[in-house]
PDB file of C-alpha atoms in Angstrom:
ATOM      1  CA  UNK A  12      80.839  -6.908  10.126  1.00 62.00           C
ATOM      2  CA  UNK A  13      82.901  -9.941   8.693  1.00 71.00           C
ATOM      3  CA  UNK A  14      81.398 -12.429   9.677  1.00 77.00           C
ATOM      4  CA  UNK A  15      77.934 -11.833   7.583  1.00 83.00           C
ATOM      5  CA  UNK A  16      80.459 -10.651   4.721  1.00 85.00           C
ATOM      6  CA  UNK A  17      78.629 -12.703   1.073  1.00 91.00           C
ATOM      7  CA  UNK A  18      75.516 -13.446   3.194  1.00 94.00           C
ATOM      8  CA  UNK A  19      73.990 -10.077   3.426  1.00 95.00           C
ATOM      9  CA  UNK A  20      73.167  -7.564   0.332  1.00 96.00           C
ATOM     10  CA  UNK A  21      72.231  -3.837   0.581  1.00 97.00           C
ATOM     11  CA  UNK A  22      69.501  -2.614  -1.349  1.00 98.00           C
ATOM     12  CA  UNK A  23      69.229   1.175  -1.576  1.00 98.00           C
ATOM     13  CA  UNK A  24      66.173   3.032  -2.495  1.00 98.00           C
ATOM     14  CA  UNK A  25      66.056   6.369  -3.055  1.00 98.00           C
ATOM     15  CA  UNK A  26      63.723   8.707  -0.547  1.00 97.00           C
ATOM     16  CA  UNK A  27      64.404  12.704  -0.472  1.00 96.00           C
ATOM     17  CA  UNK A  28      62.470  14.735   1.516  1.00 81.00           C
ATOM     18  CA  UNK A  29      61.405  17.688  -0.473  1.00 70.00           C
ATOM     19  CA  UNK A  30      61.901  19.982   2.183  1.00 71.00           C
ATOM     20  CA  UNK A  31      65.602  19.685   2.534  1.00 76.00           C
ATOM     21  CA  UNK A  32      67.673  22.164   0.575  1.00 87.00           C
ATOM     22  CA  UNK A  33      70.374  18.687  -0.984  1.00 95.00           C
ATOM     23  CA  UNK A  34      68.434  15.738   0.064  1.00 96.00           C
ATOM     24  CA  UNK A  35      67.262  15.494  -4.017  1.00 96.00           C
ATOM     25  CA  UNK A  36      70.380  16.712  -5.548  1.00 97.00           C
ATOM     26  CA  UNK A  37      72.447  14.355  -3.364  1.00 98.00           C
ATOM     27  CA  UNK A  38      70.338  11.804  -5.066  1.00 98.00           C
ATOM     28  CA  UNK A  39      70.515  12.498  -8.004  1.00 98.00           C
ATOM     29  CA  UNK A  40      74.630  12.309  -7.493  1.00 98.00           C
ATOM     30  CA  UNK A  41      74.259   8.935  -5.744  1.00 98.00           C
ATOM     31  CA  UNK A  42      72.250   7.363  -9.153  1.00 98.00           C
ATOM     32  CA  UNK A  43      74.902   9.396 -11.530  1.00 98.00           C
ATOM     33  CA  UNK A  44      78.207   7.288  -9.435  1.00 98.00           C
ATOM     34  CA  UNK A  45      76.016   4.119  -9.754  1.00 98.00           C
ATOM     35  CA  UNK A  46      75.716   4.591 -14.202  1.00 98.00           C
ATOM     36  CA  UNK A  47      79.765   5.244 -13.340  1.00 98.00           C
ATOM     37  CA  UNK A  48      80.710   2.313 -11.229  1.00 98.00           C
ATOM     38  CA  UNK A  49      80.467   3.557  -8.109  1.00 98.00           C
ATOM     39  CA  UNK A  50      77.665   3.490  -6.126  1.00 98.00           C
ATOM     40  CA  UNK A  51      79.200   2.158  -2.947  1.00 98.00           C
ATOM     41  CA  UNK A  52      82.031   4.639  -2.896  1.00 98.00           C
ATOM     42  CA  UNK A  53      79.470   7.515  -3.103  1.00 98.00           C
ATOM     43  CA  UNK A  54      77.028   6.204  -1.007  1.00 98.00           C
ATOM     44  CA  UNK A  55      79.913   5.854   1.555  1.00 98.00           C
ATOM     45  CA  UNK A  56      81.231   9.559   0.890  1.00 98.00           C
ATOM     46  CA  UNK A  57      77.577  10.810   1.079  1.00 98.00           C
ATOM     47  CA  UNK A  58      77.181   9.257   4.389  1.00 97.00           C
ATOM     48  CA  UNK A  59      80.071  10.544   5.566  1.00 97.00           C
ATOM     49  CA  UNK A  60      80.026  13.838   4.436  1.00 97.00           C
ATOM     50  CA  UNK A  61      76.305  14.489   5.253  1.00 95.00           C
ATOM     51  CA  UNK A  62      74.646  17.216   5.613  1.00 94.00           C
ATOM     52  CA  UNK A  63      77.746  18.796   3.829  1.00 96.00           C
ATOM     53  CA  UNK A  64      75.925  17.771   0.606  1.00 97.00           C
ATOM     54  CA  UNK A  65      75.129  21.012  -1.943  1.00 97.00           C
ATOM     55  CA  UNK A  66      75.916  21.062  -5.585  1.00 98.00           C
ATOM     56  CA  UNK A  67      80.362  22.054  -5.802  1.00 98.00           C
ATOM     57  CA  UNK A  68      80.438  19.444  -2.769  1.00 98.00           C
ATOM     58  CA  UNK A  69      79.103  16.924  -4.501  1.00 98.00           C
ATOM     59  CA  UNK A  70      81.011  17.532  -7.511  1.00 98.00           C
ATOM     60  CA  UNK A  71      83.996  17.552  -5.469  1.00 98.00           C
ATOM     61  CA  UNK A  72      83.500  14.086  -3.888  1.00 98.00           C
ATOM     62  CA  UNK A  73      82.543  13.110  -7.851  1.00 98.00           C
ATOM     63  CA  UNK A  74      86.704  14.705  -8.340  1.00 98.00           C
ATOM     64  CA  UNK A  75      87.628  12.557  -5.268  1.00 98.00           C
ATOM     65  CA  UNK A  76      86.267   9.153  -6.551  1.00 98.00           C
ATOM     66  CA  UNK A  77      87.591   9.844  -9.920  1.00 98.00           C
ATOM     67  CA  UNK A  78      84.437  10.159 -12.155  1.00 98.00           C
ATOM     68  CA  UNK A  79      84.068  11.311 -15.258  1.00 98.00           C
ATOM     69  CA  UNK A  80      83.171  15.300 -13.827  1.00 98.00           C
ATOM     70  CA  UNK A  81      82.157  16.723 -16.812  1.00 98.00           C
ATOM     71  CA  UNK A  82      79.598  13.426 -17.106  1.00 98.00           C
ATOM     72  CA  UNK A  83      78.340  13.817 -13.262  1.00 98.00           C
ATOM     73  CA  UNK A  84      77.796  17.777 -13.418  1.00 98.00           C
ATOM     74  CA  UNK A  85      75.640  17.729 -16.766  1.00 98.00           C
ATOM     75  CA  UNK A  86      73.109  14.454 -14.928  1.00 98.00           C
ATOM     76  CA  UNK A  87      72.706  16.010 -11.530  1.00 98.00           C
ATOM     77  CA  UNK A  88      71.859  19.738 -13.124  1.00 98.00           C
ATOM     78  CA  UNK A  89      69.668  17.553 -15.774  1.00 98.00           C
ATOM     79  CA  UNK A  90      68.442  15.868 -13.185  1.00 97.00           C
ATOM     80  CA  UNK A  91      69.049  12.668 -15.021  1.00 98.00           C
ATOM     81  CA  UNK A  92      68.490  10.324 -12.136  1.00 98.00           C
ATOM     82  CA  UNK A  93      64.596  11.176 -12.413  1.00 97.00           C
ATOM     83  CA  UNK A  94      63.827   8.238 -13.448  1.00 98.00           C
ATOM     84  CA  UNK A  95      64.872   6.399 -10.140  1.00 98.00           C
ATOM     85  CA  UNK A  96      64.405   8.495  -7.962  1.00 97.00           C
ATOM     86  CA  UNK A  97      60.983   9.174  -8.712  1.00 97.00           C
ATOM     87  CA  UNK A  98      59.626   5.479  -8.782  1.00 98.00           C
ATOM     88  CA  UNK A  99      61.384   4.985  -5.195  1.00 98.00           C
ATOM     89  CA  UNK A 100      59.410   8.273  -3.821  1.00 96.00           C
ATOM     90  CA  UNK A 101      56.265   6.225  -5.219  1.00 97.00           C
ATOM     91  CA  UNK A 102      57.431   3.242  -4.062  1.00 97.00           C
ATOM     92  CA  UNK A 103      57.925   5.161  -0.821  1.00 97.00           C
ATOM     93  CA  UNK A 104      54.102   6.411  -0.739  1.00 95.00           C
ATOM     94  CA  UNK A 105      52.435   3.150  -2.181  1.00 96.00           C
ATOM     95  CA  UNK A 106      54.499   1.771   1.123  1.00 96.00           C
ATOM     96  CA  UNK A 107      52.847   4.345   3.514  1.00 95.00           C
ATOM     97  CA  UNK A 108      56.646   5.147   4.776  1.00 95.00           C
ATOM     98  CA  UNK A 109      57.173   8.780   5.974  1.00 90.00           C
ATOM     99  CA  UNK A 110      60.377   8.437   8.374  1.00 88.00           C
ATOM    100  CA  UNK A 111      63.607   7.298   7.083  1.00 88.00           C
ATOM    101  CA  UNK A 112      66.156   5.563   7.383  1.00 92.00           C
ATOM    102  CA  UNK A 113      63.640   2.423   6.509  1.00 96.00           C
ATOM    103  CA  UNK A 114      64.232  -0.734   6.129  1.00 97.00           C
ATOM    104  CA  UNK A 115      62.893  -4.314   4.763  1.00 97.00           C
ATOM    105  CA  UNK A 116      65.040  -7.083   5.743  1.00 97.00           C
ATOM    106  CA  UNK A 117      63.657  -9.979   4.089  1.00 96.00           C
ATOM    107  CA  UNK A 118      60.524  -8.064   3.534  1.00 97.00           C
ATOM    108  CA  UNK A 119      60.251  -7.475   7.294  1.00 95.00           C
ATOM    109  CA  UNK A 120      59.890  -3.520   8.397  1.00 95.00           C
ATOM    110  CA  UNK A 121      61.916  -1.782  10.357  1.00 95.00           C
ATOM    111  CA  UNK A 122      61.840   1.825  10.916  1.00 93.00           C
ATOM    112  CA  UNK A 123      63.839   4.351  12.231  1.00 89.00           C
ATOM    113  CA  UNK A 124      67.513   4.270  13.450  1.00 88.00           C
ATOM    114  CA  UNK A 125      68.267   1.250  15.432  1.00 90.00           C
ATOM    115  CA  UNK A 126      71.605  -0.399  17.193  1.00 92.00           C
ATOM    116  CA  UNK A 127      73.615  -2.721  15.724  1.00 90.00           C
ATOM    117  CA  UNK A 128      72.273  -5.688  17.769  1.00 93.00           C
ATOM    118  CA  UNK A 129      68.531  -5.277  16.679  1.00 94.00           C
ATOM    119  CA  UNK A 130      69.765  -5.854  12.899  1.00 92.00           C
ATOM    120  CA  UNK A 131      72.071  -8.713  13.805  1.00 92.00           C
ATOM    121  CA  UNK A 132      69.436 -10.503  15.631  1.00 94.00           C
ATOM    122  CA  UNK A 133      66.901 -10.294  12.350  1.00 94.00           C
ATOM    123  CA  UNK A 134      69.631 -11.328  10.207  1.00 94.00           C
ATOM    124  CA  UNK A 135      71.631 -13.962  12.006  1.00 94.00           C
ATOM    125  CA  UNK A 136      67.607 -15.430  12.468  1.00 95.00           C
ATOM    126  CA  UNK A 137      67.132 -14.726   8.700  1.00 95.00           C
ATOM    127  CA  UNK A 138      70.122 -17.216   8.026  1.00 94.00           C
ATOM    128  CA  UNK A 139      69.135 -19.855  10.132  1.00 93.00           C
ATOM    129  CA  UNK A 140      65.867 -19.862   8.236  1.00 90.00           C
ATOM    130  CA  UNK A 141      67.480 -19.640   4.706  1.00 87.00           C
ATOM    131  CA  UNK A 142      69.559 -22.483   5.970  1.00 85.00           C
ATOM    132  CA  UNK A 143      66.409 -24.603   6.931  1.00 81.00           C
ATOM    133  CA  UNK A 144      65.119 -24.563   3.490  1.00 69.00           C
TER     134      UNK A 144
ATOM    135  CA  UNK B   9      37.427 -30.048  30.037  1.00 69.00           C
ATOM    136  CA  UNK B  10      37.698 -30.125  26.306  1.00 75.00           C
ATOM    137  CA  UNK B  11      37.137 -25.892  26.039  1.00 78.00           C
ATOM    138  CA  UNK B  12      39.726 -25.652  28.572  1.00 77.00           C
ATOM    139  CA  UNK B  13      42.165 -28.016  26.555  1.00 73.00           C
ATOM    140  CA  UNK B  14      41.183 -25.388  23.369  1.00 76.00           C
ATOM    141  CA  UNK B  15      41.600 -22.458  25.528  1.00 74.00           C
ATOM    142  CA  UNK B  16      45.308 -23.758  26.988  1.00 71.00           C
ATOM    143  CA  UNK B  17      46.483 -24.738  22.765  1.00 69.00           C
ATOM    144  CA  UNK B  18      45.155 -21.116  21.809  1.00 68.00           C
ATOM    145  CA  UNK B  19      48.043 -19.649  24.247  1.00 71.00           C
ATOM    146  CA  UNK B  20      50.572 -22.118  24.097  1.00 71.00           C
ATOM    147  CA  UNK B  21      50.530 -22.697  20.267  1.00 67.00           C
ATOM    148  CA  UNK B  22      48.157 -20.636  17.783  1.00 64.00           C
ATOM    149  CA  UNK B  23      48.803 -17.199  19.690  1.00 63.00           C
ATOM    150  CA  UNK B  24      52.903 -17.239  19.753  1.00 61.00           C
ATOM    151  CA  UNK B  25      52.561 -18.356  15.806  1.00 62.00           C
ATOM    152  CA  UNK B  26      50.429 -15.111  15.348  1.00 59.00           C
ATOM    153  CA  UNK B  27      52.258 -12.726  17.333  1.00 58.00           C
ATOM    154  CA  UNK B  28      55.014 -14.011  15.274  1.00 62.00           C
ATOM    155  CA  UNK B  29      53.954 -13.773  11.872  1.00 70.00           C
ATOM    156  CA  UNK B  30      55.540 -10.623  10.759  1.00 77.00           C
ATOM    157  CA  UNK B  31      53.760  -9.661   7.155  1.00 88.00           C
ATOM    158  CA  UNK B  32      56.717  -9.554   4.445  1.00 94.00           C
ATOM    159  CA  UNK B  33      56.556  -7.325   1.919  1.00 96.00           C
ATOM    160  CA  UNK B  34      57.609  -7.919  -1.366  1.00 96.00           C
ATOM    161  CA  UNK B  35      59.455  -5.032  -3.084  1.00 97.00           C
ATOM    162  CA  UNK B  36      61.282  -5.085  -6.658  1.00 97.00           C
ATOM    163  CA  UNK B  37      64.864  -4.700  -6.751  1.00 97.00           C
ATOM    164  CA  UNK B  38      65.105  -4.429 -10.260  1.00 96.00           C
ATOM    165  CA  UNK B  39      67.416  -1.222 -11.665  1.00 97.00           C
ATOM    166  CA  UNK B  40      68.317  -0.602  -8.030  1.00 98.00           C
ATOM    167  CA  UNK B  41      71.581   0.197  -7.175  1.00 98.00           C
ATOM    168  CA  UNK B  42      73.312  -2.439  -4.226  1.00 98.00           C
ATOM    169  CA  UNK B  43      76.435  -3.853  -2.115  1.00 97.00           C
ATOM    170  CA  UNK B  44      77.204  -6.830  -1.662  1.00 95.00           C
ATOM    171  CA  UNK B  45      77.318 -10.243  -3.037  1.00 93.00           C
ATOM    172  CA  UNK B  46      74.031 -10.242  -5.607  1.00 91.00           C
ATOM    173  CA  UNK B  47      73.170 -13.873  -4.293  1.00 92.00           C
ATOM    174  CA  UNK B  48      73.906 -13.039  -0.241  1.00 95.00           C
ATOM    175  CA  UNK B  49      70.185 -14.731   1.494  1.00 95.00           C
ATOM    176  CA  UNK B  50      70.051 -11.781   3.282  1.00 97.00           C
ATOM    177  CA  UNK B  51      68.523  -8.657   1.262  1.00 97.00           C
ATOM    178  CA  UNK B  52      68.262  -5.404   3.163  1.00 97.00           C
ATOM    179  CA  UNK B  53      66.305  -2.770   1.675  1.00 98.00           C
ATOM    180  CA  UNK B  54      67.142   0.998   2.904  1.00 97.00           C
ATOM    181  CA  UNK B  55      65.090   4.090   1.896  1.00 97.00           C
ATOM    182  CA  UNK B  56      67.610   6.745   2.542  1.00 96.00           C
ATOM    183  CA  UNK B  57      67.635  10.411   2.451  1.00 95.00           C
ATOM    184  CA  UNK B  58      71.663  11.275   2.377  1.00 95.00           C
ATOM    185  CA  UNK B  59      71.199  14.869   4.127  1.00 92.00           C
TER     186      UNK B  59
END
């Protein structure tokens, strides 16, 4: 979307389920690209490449975006990313949110998948606001 | 009359400002990983589980 290109920011919290076999370790690989440099290259590639997502995929993405390997294997099997992760699932549960993806777009909810359209019409609304101020 | 006048301001006026009042929660981004322009007016938040 070009046309909201420097007007909109992406925020990303960190959620897991427990239940699912990569959702933590895929995580903990998203927080280790971040302390690298780069989070939105992962967090594309994870996207992507989901639910393809357990521990020698992950370091092979890590290979593909040209991390430091040795680095991202020792903080996802040390779980480094702890730290983050954690306060988001709190976050999470201090928020009452059990579905994801979720959103807060300005602060405003949103849950579950939507269309395109739904997100453009808060936003485009959130910049005619930001502009009346 | 003047009940009916209060009734007819509740729906035209103080009833669409209420429906519309969405709350908005406030949420640190502090040590938060994002994309984007850092100053962009919009701020989307996304909990996200990548599997």
């Amino acid at each position: 979307m070009k046309e909201l290109e420097g007007k909109v920011k992406l925020v990303v919290k960190f959620f897991p389920y427990r239940y699912r076999d990569h959702a933590r370790i895929a995580a903990e690989a998203a927080v280790e690209a971040w302390r690298q440099g780069k989070f939105a290259e992962m967090h594309e590639l994870l996207i992507k490449k989901s639910p393809k997502l357990d521990r020698e995929s992950l370091i092979a993405y890590a290979k593909e975006l040209n991390l430091n390997v040795e680095k991202f294997i020792k903080a996802i099997d040390n779980m480094e990313g702890a730290d983050i992760i954690e306060r988001d699932l709190k976050l999470a549960k201090e928020l009452d949110l059990y579905v994801t993806p979720a959103f807060f777009i300005n602060g405003i909810k949103v849950l579950g998948v939507r269309d395109a359209d739904y997100f453009k019409n808060i936003i485009f609304r959130e910049l005619e606001n930001a502009k009346q101020r | 009359m003047k009940r009916k006048l209060a009734i007819f301001f509740y729906f035209l006026i103080i009833l669409p400002v209420l429906v519309h009042a969405e709350p908005r929660y406030s949420i640190s981004l502090e040590n938060s990983p994002f994309i984007g322009s850092e100053k962009a007016p919009v701020t989307i938040i996304e909990f996200i589980d990548y599997q």
